[in-house]
Coordinates of C-alpha atoms and ligand atoms in Angstrom, one line a residue:
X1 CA 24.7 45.6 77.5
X2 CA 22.8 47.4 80.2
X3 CA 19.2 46.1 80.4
X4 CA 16.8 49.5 80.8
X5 CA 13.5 48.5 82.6
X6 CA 11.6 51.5 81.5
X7 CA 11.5 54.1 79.3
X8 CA 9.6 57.8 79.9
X9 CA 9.1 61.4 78.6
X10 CA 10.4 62.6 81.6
X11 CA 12.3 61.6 85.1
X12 CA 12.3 63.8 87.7
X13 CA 15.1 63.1 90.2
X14 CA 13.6 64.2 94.3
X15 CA 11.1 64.0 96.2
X16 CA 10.5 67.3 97.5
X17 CA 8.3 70.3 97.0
X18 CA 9.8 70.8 94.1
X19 CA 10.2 67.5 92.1
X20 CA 6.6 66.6 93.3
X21 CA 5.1 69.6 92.1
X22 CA 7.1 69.3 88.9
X23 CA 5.7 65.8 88.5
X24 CA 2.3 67.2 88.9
X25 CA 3.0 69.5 86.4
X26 CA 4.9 67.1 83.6
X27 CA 1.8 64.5 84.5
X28 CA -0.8 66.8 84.0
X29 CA 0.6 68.0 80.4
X30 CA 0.2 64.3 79.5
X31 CA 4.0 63.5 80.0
X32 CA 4.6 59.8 81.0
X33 CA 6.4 60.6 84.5
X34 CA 8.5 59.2 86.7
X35 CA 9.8 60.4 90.2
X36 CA 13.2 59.2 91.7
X37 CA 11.7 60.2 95.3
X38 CA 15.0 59.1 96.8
X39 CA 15.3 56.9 100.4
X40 CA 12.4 59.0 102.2
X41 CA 9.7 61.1 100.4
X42 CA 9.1 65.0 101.4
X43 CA 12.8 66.4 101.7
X44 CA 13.6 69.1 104.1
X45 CA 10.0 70.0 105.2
X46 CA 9.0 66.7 106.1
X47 CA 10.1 67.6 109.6
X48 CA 9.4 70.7 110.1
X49 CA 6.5 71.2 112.4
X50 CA 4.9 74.3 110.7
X51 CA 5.5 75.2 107.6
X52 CA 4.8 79.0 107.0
X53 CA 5.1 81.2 103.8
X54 CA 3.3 78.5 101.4
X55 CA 0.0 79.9 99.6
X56 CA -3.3 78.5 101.1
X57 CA -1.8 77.8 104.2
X58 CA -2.8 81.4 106.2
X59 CA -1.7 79.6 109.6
X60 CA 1.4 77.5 108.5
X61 CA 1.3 73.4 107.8
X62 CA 3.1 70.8 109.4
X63 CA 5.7 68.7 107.0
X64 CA 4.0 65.8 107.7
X65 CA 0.7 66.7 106.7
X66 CA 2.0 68.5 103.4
X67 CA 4.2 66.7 101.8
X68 CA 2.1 63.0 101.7
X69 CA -0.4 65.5 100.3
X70 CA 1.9 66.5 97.5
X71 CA 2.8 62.6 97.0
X72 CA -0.4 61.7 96.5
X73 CA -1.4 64.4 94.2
X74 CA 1.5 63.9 91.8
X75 CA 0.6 59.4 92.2
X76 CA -3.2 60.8 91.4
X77 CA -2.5 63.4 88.7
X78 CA -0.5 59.9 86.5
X79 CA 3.1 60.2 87.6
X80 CA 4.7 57.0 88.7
X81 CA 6.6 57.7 92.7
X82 CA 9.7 55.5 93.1
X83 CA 11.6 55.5 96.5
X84 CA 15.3 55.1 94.4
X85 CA 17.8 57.3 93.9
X86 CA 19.6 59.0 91.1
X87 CA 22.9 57.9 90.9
X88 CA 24.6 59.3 87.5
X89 CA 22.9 60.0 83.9
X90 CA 24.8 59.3 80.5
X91 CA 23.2 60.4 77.3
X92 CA 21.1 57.8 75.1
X93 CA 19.7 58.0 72.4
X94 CA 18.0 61.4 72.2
X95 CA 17.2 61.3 76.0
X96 CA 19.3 60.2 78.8
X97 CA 19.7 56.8 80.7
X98 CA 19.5 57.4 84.2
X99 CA 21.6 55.1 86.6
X100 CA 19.4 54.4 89.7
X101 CA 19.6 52.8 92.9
X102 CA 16.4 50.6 91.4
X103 CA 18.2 49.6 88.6
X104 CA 18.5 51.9 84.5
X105 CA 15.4 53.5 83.4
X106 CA 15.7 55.7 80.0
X107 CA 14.1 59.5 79.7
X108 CA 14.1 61.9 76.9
X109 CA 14.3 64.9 79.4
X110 CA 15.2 65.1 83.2
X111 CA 14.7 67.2 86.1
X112 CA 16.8 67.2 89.1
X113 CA 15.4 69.0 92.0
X114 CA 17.3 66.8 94.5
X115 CA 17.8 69.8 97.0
X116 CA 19.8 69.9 99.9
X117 CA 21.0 68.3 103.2
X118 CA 21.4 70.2 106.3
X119 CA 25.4 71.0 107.0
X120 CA 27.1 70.2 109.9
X121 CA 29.4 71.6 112.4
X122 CA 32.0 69.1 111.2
X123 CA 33.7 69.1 115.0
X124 CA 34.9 66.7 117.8
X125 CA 32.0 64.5 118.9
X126 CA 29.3 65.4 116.6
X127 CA 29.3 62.4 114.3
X128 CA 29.5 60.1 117.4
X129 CA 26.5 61.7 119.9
X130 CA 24.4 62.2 116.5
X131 CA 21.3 60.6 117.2
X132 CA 22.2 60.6 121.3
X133 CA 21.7 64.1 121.3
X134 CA 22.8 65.7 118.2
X135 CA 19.9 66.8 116.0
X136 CA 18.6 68.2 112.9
X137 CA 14.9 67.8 113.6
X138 CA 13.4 69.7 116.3
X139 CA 9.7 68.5 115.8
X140 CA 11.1 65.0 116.4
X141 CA 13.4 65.3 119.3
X142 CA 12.2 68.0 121.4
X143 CA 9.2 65.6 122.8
X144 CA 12.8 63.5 124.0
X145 CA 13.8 66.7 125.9
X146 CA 11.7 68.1 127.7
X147 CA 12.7 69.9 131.0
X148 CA 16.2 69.8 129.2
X149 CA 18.0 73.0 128.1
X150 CA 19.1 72.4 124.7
X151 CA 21.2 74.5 122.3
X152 CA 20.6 75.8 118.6
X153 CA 23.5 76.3 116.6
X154 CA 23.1 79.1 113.7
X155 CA 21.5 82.5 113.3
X156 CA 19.0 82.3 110.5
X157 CA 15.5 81.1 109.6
X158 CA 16.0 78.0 110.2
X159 CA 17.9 78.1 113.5
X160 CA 15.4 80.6 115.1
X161 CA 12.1 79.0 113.4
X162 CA 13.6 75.8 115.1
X163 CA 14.3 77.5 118.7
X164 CA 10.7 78.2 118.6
X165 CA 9.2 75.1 118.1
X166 CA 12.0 74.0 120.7
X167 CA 10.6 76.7 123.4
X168 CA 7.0 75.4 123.2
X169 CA 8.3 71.7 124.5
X170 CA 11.9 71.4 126.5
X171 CA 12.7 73.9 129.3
X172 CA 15.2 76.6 128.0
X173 CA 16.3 76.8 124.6
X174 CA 20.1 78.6 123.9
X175 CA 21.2 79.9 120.3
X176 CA 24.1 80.0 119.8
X177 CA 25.7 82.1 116.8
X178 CA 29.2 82.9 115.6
X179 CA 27.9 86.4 114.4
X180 CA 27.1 89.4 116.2
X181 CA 23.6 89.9 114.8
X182 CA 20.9 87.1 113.6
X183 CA 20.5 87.0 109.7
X184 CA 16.8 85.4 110.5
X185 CA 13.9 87.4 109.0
X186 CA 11.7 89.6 111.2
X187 CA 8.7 87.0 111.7
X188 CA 11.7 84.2 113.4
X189 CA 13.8 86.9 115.2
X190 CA 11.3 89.0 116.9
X191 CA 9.3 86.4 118.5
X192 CA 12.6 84.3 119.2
X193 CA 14.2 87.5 121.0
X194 CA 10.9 88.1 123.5
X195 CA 10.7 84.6 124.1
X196 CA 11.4 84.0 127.9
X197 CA 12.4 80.5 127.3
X198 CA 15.1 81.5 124.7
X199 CA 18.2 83.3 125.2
X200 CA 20.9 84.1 122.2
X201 CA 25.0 83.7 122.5
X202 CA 26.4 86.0 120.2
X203 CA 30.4 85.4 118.8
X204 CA 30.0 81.7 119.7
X205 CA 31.5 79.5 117.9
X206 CA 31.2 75.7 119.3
X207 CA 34.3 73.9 119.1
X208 CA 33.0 70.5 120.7
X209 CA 29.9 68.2 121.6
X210 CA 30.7 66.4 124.9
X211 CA 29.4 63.7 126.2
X212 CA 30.2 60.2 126.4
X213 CA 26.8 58.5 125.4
X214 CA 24.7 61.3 125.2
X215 CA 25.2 65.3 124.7
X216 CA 26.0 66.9 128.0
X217 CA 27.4 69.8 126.5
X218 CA 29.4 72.1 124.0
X219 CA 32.8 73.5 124.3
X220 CA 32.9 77.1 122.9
X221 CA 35.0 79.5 121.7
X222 CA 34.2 83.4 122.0
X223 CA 35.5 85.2 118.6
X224 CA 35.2 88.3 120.6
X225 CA 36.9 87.5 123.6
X226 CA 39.2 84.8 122.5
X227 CA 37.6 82.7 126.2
X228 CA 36.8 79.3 125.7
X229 CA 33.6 78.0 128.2
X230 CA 31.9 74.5 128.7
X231 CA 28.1 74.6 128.6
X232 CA 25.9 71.9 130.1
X233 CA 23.4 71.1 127.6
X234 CA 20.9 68.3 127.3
X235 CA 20.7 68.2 123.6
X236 CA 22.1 69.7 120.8
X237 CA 20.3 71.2 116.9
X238 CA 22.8 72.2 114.3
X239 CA 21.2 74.5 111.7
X240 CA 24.3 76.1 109.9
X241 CA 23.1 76.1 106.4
X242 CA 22.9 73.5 103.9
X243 CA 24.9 71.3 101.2
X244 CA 23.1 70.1 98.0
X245 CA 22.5 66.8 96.9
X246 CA 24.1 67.1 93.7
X247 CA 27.3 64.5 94.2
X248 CA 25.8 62.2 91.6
X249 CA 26.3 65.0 88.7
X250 CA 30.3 65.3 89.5
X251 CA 32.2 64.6 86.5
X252 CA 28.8 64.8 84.2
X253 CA 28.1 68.7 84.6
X254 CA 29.8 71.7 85.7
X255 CA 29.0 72.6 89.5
X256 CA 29.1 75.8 91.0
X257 CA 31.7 76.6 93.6
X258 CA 29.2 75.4 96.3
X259 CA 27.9 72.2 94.3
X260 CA 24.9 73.3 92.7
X261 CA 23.4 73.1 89.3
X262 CA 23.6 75.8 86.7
X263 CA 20.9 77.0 84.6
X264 CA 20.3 79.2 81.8
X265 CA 16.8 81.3 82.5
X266 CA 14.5 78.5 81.3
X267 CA 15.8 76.5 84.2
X268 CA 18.1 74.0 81.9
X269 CA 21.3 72.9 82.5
X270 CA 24.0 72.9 80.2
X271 CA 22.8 69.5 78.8
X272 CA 20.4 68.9 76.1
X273 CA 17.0 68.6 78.2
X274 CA 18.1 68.3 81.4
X275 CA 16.5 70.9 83.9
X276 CA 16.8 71.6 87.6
X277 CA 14.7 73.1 89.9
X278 CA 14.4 73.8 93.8
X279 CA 17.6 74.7 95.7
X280 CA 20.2 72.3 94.2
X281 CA 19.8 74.5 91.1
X282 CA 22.5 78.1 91.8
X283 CA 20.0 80.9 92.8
X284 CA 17.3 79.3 94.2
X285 CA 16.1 81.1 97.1
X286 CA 15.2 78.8 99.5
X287 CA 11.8 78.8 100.1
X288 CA 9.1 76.1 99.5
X289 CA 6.7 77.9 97.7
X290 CA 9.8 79.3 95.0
X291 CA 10.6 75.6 94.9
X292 CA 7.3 74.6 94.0
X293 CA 6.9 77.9 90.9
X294 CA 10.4 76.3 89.8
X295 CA 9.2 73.0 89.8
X296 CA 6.4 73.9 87.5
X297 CA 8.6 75.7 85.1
X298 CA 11.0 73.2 85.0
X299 CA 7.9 70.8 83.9
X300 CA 6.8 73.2 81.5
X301 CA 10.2 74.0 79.5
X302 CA 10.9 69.3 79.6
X303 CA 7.7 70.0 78.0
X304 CA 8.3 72.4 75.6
X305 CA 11.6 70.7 75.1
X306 CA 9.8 67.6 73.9
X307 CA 7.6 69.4 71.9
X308 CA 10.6 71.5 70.1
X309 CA 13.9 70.2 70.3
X310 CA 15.6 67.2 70.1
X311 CA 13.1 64.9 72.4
X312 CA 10.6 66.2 69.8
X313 CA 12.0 64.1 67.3
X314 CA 11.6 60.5 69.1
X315 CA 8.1 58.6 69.8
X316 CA 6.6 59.4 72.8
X317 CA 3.5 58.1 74.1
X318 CA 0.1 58.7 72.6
X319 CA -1.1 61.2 75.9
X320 CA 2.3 63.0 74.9
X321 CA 1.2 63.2 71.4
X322 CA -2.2 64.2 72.4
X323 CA -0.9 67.2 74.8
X324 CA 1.2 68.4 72.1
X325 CA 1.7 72.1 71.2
X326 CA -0.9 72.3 74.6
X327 CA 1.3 72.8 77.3
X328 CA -2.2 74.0 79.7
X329 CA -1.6 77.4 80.4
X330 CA -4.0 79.8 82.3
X331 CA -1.8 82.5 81.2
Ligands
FAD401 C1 14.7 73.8 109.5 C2 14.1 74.3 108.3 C3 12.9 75.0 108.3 C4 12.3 75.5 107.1 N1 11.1 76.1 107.1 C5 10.6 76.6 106.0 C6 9.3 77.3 106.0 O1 8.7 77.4 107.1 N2 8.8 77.7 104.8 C7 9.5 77.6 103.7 O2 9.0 78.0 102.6 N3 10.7 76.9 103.6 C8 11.2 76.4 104.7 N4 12.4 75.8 104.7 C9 13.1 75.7 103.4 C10 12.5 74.5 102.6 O3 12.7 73.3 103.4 C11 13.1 74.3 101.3 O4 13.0 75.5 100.5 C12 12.5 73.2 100.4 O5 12.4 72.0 101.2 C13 13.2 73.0 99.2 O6 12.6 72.0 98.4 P1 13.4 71.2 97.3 O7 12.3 70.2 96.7 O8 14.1 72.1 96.4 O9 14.5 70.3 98.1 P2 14.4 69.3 99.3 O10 13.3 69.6 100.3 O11 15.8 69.2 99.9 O12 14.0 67.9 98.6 C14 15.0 67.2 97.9 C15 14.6 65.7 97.9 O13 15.5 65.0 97.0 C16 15.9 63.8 97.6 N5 17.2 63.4 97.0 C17 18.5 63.7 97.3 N6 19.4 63.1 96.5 C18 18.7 62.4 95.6 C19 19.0 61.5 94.5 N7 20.3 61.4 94.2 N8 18.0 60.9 93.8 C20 16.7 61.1 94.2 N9 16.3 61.9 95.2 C21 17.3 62.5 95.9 C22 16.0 64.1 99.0 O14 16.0 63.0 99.8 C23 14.8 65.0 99.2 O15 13.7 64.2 99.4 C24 13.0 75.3 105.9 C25 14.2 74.6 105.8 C26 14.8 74.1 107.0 C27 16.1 73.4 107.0

């Protein structure tokens, strides 16, 4: 018999934009609420240097200064922030008992919103020079470099919003991209392009890191020309798209082709009150601030969920009971 510590109206698996802001959300419509953060609260923005595209920030917002901000306003608004993870669900009851790295807590509905990690090249001497030169976080690691000349894999947002925040602090930054045109949107790839400090390899794909205790290079291969060419580096950021945290589901629900989450157009999955939100769920677009609405909705329908279906017909607590048939809507 597994001993179950606690017991909620809903759990919210992540502890990104959008589990927080779903936590805010479920909180706020008087839903006892608890939020698997995971090892490190903030996700994916936490290091990024400025943040652009969310509302109320005209000039962008560093990931550091944001996402304590959403912490704290989830902690403030009643939900309770634990730094565990999700690690498999099994129905219980009329909820779901959530296995977690802090041990079995019990939930009538669920939100994952665990989002994404960033992929990586997956060639010789990556995994080893990680950390010794090998990077996913520019805001950290270009104060390291400076002087250097240091290369960006990729050709999108991320790889050319990167490059920039590179350019302000290491000597010469070089992207280089298997394709022959950046994907990045106009804001990223017209400043990158006029940048004198950055310069873009087209049809490059890199084959190998080098180095023996720290990057000194990458081997490439030119789709174009067939040539393979060494180039001396000093450090090395891999932004080549992303893989979502959704291992933990395998074997419980049916993944997409690419491992992410399902869900009908109220944002549930195919089991009874579980929801996802944020880019582990299919057709998420990416962006913080569509994270964040999903987030909310996700909130709302547990809500409604509780109130309606087959949550409904358990106890909850008496601010649930209170909140009922009120879900708050400005609408
Ligand atoms: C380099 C880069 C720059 C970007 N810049 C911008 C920008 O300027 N503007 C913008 O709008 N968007 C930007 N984005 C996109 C933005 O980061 C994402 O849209 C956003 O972070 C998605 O939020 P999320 O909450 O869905 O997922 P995530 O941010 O990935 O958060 C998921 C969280 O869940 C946790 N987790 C994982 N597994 C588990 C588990 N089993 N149990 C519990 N927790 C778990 C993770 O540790 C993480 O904290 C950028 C992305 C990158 C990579």
């Amino acid at each position: 018999m597994v001993e179950v510590a606690d017991d909620f109206d809903v759990a919210i698996a992540g502890g990104g934009i959008g589990a927080l802001t779903a936590a805010v959300h479920a909180a706020r419509m008087g839903r006892s609420t608890l939020v698997l953060g995971g090892r490190a609260p903030g996700g994916l923005l936490l290091s990024i240097e400025r943040i652009d595209g969310v509302p109320g920030f005209p000039e962008g917002v560093a990931g550091y200064e944001l996402c304590p901000m959403l912490q704290e306003q989830a902690a403030d608004d009643g939900a309770e922030v634990r730094m565990a993870e999700l690690e498999g669900l099994e129905p219980a009851g009329k909820g779901w008992r959530l296995a977690t790295s802090d041990g079995d807590v019990e939930a009538r509905a669920v939100i994952l919103a665990t989002g994404a990690r960033l992929r990586t090249l997956g060639v010789k001497g990556e995994e080893r020079l990680q950390g010794r030169g090998v990077s996913h976080c520019a805001s950290c690691d270009a104060p390291l470099m400076r002087d250097r000349t240091v290369g960006v894999v990729g050709g999108g947002d991320s790889a050319l919003q990167e490059a920039l925040t590179l350019a302000d602090a290491v000597g010469e930054v070089i992207v280089l991209h298997r394709g022959d045109a950046l994907s990045a949107q106009a804001a990223y790839r017209e400043p990158a392009l006029a940048h004198p400090k950055i310069s873009v390899r087209y049809a490059t794909v890199v084959e190998e890191v080098l180095g023996d205790d720290a990057v000194s290079g990458v081997r490439t291969h030119d789709v174009a020309s067939g040539e393979t060419q060494d180039v001396e580096l000093g450090g090395l950021f891999i932004y080549v798209g992303l893989e979502p945290n959704s291992e933990y589901l395998r074997g419980r629900l049916d993944l997409d082709d690419d491992g992410r989450v399902p869900t009908d157009a109220t944002l549930q999955t195919d089991l009874p009150g579980v929801f996802a939100a944020g880019i582990v769920r299919r057709g998420s677009l990416g962006q913080a601030a569509i994270s964040a609405g999903e987030g909310a909705a996700a909130a709302k329908a547990a809500h409604r969920y509780l109130n309606d279906g087959a949550g409904a017909e358990q106890e909850s607590t008496p601010a649930a009971s209170a909140a009922r048939g009120n879900g708050g809507s400005h609408g």
